[in-house]
Amino acid sequence: MGIDTKALEEGEQFAPRFSQDGLIGCITVDDSTGDVLMFAQMNREALDKTLASGVVHYWSRSRGALWRKGDTSGQTQSLVELRVDCDQDALLARVNVGGDGGACHTGRRSCFYRRIETAKGASRLVEAK
């Protein structure tokens, strides 16, 4: 039996709502600057390990594997605070960033390094400043 809407939205019970494929989206921001660093997915194991260890874990859809941020890149993320949205189907992680301070596998600080520019009915990506 599921939790009722009022309890879900206003109550104290943490009841994350994973998608049918067992994932929940997580937006990650730098606690010291508020910069959005990345968006990734967590499964139940990644969420549990994050909460238990204080080191952010994700589920890699491309690799089909649990991923502790920083194991290969050195770009560690220590959890400062984890929030859940109103209907508990999205997470917001505030983190302290280690390593070179980046979060993106391309070597950039943020995965959101391009903006969409529209001109004459066509869209293209350009480097964000």
Short mmCIF file of C-alpha atoms in Angstrom, two decimals:
data_model
loop_
_atom_site.label_atom_id
_atom_site.label_comp_id
_atom_site.label_asym_id
_atom_site.label_seq_id
_atom_site.Cartn_x
_atom_site.Cartn_y
_atom_site.Cartn_z
CA MET A 1 0.00 0.00 0.00
CA GLY A 2 1.41 3.40 -0.99
CA ILE A 3 1.71 6.48 1.13
CA ASP A 4 -1.13 9.00 0.73
CA THR A 5 -0.51 12.26 -1.12
CA LYS A 6 -0.72 14.53 1.92
CA ALA A 7 1.71 12.36 3.87
CA LEU A 8 4.00 12.16 0.84
CA GLU A 9 4.04 15.93 0.32
CA GLU A 10 3.80 17.21 3.88
CA GLY A 11 4.86 14.35 6.15
CA GLU A 12 8.17 13.37 7.68
CA GLN A 13 8.48 9.92 6.08
CA PHE A 14 11.18 9.66 3.43
CA ALA A 15 9.53 7.57 0.71
CA PRO A 16 11.52 8.08 -2.51
CA ARG A 17 9.52 7.25 -5.62
CA PHE A 18 11.75 5.37 -8.02
CA SER A 19 10.73 5.09 -11.68
CA GLN A 20 9.65 1.78 -13.21
CA ASP A 21 13.29 1.08 -14.04
CA GLY A 22 14.23 1.56 -10.39
CA LEU A 23 15.87 4.98 -10.75
CA ILE A 24 15.43 8.44 -9.28
CA GLY A 25 17.01 11.59 -10.73
CA CYS A 26 19.49 13.59 -8.69
CA ILE A 27 20.61 17.15 -9.40
CA THR A 28 24.00 17.83 -7.81
CA VAL A 29 25.14 21.32 -6.82
CA ASP A 30 28.32 22.69 -5.27
CA ASP A 31 27.45 23.63 -1.70
CA SER A 32 29.89 26.54 -1.58
CA THR A 33 28.81 28.24 -4.82
CA GLY A 34 25.37 26.88 -5.65
CA ASP A 35 26.60 25.98 -9.15
CA VAL A 36 24.73 23.10 -10.78
CA LEU A 37 27.35 20.43 -11.43
CA MET A 38 25.49 17.50 -12.89
CA PHE A 39 22.35 15.42 -13.20
CA ALA A 40 22.53 11.66 -12.69
CA GLN A 41 20.42 8.74 -11.60
CA MET A 42 20.43 6.78 -8.36
CA ASN A 43 18.99 3.38 -7.70
CA ARG A 44 18.11 2.19 -4.19
CA GLU A 45 21.64 0.86 -3.57
CA ALA A 46 23.27 4.13 -4.66
CA LEU A 47 20.91 6.14 -2.45
CA ASP A 48 21.50 3.87 0.55
CA LYS A 49 25.29 3.96 0.11
CA THR A 50 25.23 7.75 -0.26
CA LEU A 51 23.26 8.17 2.95
CA ALA A 52 25.36 5.63 4.86
CA SER A 53 28.80 6.83 3.73
CA GLY A 54 28.38 10.55 3.03
CA VAL A 55 30.08 10.00 -0.34
CA VAL A 56 27.77 10.38 -3.34
CA HIS A 57 27.04 7.24 -5.37
CA TYR A 58 25.08 7.06 -8.62
CA TRP A 59 23.78 4.41 -10.97
CA SER A 60 25.44 4.53 -14.38
CA ARG A 61 22.89 3.65 -17.01
CA SER A 62 25.56 3.45 -19.72
CA ARG A 63 27.73 1.04 -17.72
CA GLY A 64 24.86 -0.67 -15.92
CA ALA A 65 26.78 -0.38 -12.66
CA LEU A 66 26.96 1.37 -9.33
CA TRP A 67 29.34 4.32 -9.46
CA ARG A 68 30.94 6.11 -6.51
CA LYS A 69 31.73 9.58 -7.81
CA GLY A 70 35.48 10.15 -7.94
CA ASP A 71 36.72 6.56 -8.02
CA THR A 72 38.21 6.97 -11.50
CA SER A 73 38.22 10.76 -12.00
CA GLY A 74 39.27 11.89 -8.52
CA GLN A 75 36.33 14.33 -8.64
CA THR A 76 34.86 13.23 -5.33
CA GLN A 77 31.59 14.50 -3.94
CA SER A 78 31.09 14.58 -0.18
CA LEU A 79 27.45 14.93 0.74
CA VAL A 80 26.53 18.06 2.70
CA GLU A 81 22.76 17.77 2.38
CA LEU A 82 20.28 15.66 0.45
CA ARG A 83 16.85 17.05 -0.33
CA VAL A 84 13.81 15.50 -1.95
CA ASP A 85 11.18 17.35 -3.99
CA CYS A 86 7.52 17.66 -3.03
CA ASP A 87 6.34 14.37 -4.51
CA GLN A 88 9.57 12.55 -3.67
CA ASP A 89 10.55 11.61 -7.22
CA ALA A 90 13.66 13.79 -7.57
CA LEU A 91 16.67 14.48 -5.35
CA LEU A 92 18.94 17.48 -4.86
CA ALA A 93 22.41 16.76 -3.48
CA ARG A 94 24.50 19.60 -2.08
CA VAL A 95 28.12 18.50 -2.10
CA ASN A 96 31.67 19.51 -1.33
CA VAL A 97 33.74 18.77 -4.41
CA GLY A 98 37.17 17.18 -4.16
CA GLY A 99 39.91 16.51 -6.66
CA ASP A 100 40.25 19.16 -9.35
CA GLY A 101 36.85 20.66 -8.46
CA GLY A 102 35.16 19.36 -11.58
CA ALA A 103 32.22 17.07 -12.01
CA CYS A 104 32.05 16.33 -15.74
CA HIS A 105 33.84 13.44 -17.41
CA THR A 106 34.86 15.88 -20.18
CA GLY A 107 37.12 17.67 -17.69
CA ARG A 108 34.80 20.61 -17.19
CA ARG A 109 33.57 21.83 -13.83
CA SER A 110 29.91 21.30 -14.73
CA CYS A 111 28.17 18.93 -17.11
CA PHE A 112 26.03 21.92 -18.17
CA TYR A 113 28.73 23.66 -20.22
CA ARG A 114 26.69 24.30 -23.38
CA ARG A 115 23.67 26.43 -24.04
CA ILE A 116 21.13 26.09 -26.82
CA GLU A 117 21.08 28.98 -29.26
CA THR A 118 18.19 29.35 -31.70
CA ALA A 119 18.42 31.36 -34.89
CA LYS A 120 16.34 31.22 -38.07
CA GLY A 121 14.42 28.17 -36.83
CA ALA A 122 17.54 26.11 -36.18
CA SER A 123 19.07 25.21 -32.86
CA ARG A 124 22.74 24.69 -32.13
CA LEU A 125 24.90 24.24 -29.06
CA VAL A 126 27.47 26.84 -28.06
CA GLU A 127 29.89 26.98 -25.16
CA ALA A 128 28.29 28.65 -22.16
CA LYS A 129 30.23 31.39 -20.46
#
